[in-house]
Coordinates of C-alpha atoms in Angstrom, one line a residue:
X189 CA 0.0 0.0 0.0
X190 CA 1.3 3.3 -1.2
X191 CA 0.3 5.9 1.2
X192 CA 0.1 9.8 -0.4
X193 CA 3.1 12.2 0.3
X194 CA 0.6 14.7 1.6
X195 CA -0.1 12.9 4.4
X196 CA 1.1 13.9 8.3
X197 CA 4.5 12.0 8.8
X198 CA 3.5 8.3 10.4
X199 CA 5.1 7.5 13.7
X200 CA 5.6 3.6 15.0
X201 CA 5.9 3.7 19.0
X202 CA 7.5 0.6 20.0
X203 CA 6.8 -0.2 23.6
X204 CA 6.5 -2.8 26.4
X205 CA 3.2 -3.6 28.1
X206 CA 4.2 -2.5 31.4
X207 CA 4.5 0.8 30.4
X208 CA 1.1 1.2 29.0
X209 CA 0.8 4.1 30.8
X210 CA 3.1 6.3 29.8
X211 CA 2.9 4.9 26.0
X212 CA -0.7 6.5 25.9
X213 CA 0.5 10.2 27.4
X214 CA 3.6 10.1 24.9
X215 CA 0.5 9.4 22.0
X216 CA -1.7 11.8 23.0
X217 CA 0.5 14.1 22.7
X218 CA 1.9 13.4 19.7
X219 CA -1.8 13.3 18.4
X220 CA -2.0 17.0 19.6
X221 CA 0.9 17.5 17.2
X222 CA -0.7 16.1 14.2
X223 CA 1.4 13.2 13.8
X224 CA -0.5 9.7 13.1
X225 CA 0.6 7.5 15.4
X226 CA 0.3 3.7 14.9
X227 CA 0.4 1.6 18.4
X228 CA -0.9 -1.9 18.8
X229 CA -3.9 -1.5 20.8
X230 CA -5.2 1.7 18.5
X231 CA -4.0 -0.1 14.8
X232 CA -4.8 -3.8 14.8
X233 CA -8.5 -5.3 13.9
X234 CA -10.1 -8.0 16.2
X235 CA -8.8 -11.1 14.7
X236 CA -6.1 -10.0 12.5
X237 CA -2.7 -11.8 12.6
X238 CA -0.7 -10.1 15.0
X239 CA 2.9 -9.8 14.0
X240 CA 2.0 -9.4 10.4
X241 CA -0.3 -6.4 11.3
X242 CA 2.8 -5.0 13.4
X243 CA 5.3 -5.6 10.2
X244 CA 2.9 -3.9 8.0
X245 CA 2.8 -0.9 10.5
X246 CA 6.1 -0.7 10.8
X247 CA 7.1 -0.6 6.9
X248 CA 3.7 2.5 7.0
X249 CA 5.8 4.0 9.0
X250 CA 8.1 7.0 8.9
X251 CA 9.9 7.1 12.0
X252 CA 10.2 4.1 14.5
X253 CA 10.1 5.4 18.6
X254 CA 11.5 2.9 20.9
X255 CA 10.5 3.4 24.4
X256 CA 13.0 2.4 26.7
X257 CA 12.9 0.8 30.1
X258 CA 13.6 -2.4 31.8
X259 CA 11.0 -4.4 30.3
X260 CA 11.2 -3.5 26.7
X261 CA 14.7 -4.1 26.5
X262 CA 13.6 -7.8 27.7
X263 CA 11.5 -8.1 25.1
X264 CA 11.0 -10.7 21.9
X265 CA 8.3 -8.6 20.5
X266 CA 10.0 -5.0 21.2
X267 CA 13.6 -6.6 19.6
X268 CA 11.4 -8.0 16.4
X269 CA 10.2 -4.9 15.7
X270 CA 13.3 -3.0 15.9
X271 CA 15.0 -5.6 13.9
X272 CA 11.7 -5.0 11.1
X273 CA 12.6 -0.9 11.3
X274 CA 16.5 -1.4 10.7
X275 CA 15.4 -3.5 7.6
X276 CA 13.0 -0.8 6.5
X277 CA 15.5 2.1 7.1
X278 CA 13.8 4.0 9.4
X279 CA 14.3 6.5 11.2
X280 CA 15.0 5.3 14.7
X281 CA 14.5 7.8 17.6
X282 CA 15.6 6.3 21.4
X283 CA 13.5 7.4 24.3
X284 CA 14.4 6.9 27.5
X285 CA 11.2 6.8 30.1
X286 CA 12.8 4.6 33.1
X287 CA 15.9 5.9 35.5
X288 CA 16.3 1.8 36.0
X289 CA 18.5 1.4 33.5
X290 CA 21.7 2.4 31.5
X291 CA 23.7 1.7 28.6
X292 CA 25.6 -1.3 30.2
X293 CA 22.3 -3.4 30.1
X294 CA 21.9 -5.5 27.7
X295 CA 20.2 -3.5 25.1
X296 CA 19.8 -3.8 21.1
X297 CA 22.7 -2.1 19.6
X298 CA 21.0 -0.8 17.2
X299 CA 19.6 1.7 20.1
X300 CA 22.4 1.4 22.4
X301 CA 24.4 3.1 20.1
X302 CA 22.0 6.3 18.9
X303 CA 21.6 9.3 21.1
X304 CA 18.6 8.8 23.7
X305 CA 15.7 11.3 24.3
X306 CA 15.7 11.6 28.1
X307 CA 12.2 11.5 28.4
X308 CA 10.6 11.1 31.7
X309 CA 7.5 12.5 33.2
X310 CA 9.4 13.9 36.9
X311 CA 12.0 15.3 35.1
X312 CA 11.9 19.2 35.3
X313 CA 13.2 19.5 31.5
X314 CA 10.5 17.0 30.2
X315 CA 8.9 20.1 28.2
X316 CA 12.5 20.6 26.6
X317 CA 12.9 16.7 25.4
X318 CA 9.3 16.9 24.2
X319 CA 10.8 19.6 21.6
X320 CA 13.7 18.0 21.2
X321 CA 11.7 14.8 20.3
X322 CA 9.0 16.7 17.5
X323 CA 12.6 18.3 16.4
X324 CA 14.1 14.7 15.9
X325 CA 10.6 13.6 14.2
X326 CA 10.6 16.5 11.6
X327 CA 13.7 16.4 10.3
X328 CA 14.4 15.7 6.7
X329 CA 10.5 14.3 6.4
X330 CA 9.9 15.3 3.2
X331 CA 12.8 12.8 2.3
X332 CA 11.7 10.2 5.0
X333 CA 8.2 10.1 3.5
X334 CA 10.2 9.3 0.0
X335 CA 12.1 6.8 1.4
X336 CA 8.7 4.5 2.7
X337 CA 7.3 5.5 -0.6
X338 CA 9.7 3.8 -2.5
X339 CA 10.4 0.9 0.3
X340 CA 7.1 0.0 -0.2
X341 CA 7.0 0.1 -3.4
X342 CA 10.4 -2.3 -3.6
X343 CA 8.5 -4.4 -1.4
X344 CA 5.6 -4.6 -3.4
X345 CA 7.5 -5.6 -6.3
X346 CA 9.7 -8.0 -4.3
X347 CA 6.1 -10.1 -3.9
X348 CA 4.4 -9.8 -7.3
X349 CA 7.8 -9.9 -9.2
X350 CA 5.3 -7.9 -11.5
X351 CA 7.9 -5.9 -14.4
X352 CA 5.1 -3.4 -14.6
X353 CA 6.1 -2.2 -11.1
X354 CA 9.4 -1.5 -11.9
X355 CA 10.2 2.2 -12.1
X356 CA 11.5 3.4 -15.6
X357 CA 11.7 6.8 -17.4
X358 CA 11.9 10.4 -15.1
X359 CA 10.5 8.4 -11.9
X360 CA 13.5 5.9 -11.7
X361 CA 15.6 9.1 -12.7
X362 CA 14.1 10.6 -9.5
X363 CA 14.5 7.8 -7.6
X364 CA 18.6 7.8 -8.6
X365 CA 18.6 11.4 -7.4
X366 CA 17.0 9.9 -4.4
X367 CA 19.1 7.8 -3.5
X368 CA 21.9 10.2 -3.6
X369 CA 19.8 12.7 -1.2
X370 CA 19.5 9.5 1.2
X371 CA 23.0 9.2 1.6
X372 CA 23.9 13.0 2.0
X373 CA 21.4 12.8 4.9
X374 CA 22.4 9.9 6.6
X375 CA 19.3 8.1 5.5
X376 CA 19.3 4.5 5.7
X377 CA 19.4 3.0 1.6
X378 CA 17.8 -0.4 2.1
X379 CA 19.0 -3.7 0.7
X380 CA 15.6 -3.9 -0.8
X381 CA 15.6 -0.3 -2.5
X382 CA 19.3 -1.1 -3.9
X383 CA 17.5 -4.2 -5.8
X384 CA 15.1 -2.2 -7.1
X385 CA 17.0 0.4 -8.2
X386 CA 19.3 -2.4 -10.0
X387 CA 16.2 -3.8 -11.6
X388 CA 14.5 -1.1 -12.7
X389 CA 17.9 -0.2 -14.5
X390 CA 17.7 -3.6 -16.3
X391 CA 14.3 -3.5 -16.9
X392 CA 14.4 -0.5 -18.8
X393 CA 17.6 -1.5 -20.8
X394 CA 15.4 -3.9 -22.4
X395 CA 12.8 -1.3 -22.7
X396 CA 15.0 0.8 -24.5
X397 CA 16.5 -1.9 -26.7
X398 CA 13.1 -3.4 -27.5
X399 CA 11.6 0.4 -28.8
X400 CA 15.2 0.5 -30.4
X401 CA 14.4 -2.5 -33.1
X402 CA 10.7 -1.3 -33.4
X403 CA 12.1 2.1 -34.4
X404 CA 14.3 -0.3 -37.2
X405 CA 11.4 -2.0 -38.4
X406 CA 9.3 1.0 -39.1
X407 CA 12.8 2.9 -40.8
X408 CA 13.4 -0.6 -43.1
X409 CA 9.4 -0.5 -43.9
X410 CA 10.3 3.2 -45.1
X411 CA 13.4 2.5 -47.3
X412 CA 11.3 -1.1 -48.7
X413 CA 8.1 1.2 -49.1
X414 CA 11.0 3.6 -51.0
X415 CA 13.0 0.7 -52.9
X416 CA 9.4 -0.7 -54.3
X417 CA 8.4 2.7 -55.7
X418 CA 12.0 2.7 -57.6
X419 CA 11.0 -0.5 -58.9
X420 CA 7.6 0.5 -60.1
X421 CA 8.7 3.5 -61.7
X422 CA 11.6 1.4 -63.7
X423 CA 9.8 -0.8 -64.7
X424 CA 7.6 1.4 -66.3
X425 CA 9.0 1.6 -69.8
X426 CA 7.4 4.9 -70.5
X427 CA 9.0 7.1 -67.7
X428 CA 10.3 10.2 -68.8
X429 CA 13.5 12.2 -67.4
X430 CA 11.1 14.6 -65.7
X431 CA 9.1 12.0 -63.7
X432 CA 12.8 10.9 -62.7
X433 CA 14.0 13.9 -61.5
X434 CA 10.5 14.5 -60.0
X435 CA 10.9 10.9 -57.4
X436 CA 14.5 11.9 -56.9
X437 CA 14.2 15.5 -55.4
X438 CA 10.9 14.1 -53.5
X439 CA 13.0 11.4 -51.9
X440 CA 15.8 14.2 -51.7
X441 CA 13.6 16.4 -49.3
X442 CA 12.2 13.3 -47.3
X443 CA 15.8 12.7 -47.0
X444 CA 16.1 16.1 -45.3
X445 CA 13.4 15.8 -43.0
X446 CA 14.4 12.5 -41.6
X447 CA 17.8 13.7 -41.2
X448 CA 16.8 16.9 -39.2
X449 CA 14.6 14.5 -37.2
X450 CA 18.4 12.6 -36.2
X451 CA 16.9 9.4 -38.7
X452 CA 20.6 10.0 -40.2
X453 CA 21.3 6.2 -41.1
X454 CA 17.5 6.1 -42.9
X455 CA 18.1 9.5 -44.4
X456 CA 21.3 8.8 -45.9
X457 CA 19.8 5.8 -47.3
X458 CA 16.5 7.0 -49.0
X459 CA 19.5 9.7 -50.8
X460 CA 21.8 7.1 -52.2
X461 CA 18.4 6.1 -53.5
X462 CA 17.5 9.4 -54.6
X463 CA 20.5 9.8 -56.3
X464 CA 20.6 6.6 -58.2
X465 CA 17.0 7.9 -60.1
X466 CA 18.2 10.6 -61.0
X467 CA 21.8 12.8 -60.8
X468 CA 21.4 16.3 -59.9
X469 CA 23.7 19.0 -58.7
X470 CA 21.0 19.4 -55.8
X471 CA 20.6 15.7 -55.3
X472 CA 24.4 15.7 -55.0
X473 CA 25.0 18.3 -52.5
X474 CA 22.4 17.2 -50.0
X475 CA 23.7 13.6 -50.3
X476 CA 27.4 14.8 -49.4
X477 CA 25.6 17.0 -46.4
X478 CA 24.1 13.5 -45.3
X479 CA 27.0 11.4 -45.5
X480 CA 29.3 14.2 -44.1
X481 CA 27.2 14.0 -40.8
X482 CA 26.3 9.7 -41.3
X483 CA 30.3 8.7 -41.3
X484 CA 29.8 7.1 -38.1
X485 CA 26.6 5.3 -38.9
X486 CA 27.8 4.1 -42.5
X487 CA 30.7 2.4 -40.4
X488 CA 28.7 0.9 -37.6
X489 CA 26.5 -1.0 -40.9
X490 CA 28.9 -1.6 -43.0
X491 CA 27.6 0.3 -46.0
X492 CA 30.1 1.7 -48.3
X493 CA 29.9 5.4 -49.3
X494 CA 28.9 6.3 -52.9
X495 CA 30.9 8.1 -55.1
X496 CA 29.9 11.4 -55.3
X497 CA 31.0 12.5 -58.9

């Protein structure tokens, strides 16, 4: 699910029962903030599938809040979810909410070694960590709301396997540019977005390749459309120089036109054709213009210049 870039930026709060209580001040809060806040007992439907439900808000997500305290650091469900958020590349904010505890418990490293939020209701500078958290939070969000965009949309792809998911064109262009943004920001590039990246890249190789022989097949249609003409009109017994010189100069200007349109190698073609009806001092000079500016193309085909006389 792709969620709009307009939205308010999503927060995950990832929390230990036992701290119910100060789980559902921090989000009320938040709420007053106009963040959207997904926590278990506010997100997940009677009867749906617990840690899928969790995953799913996780990878919605924006920016992952651990609250920490002797029981979550304990806990299976709590070190899950983290482990989910550093896949994703979130953002991952530290609070602290218990005096309990330090950094020589054992604690996840990837919290122990991020800068904490001291976050506790006694403490006299509790209004100050509250501002230092919505500061944290809104940091670089335009880019963080990017960066779940196009997760999800890797994921996505990494389930279907669907080709028509694949980003090709400006978007993937964007998404390059993104990824460059990411790392100048210290935003975590995800082994899922990487392959993504990588595929759309192949995918629109063969894009590119496949419009590349259509575009062939509708310039050899030109020059066979152009060679059976030549053939009718030799073969009719009564064709007079004019009606010659006529086909030539016509063949001459659509010549001209392809060649301004960067059709060089077709171009160059239909006036080696042009000239062979009929020789002309104009016919003659536009055909040197055109192989003047097709050298490169006569060599890559293998076609040997004419003699201009």
């Amino acid at each position: 699910m792709i969620i709009p870039n307009n939205s308010p930026i999503r927060i995950f709060i990832s929390y230990a029962d036992e701290d119910f209580s100060i789980t559902s001040k921090l989000v009320n809060y938040l709420e007053s903030q106009n963040l959207l806040i997904w926590v278990d007992w506010q997100s997940i439907p009677k009867g749906e599938l617990l840690l899928e439900e969790i995953y799913y808000g996780i990878e919605n997500s924006d920016v992952f809040l651990f609250l920490i305290s002797p029981f979550s650091i304990n806990s299976d469900w709590c070190n899950k979810e983290i482990e989910h958020a550093c896949k994703n590349g979130k953002r991952i904010i530290p609070i602290k909410i218990s005096n309990a505890l330090d950094r020589e418990h054992q604690i996840h490293n990837e919290i122990s070694k991020r800068n904490w939020i001291d976050l506790q209701f006694e403490n006299d500078n509790y209004g100050d960590s509250l501002k230092l958290l919505i500061s944290s939070i809104n940091t670089n969000f335009k880019l963080l709301k990017e960066h779940t965009k196009y997760q999800n949309k890797a994921i996505e792809w990494m389930i279907i396997k669907d080709t028509s998911l694949l980003l090709r064109g400006n978007e993937l262009i964007d998404f390059s540019n993104l990824i460059n943004e990411f790392k100048t920001e210290n935003i975590q590039i995800t082994e899922d977005q990487m392959i993504y990246q990588s595929e759309s890249f192949a995918n629109q190789i063969k894009i590119t390749k496949k419009e590349k022989r259509i575009n062939l097949i509708l310039k050899l249609s030109v020059l066979l459309l152009s060679v059976f003409i030549i053939m009718l009109v030799y073969s009719s017994n009564t064709i007079q120089t004019q009606n010659k010189r006529f086909l030539s100069e016509n063949l001459t200007y659509n010549a001209i036109q392809l060649n301004n349109e960067n059709e060089l190698d077709t171009g160059l073609l239909l006036g080696i054709q042009a000239k062979n009806i009929y020789d002309s001092s104009f016919v003659d000079e536009v055909l040197f213009t055109l192989i003047l500016e097709s050298d490169q193309v006569l060599r890559i085909h293998n076609i040997p210049a004419p003699i201009i006389k």
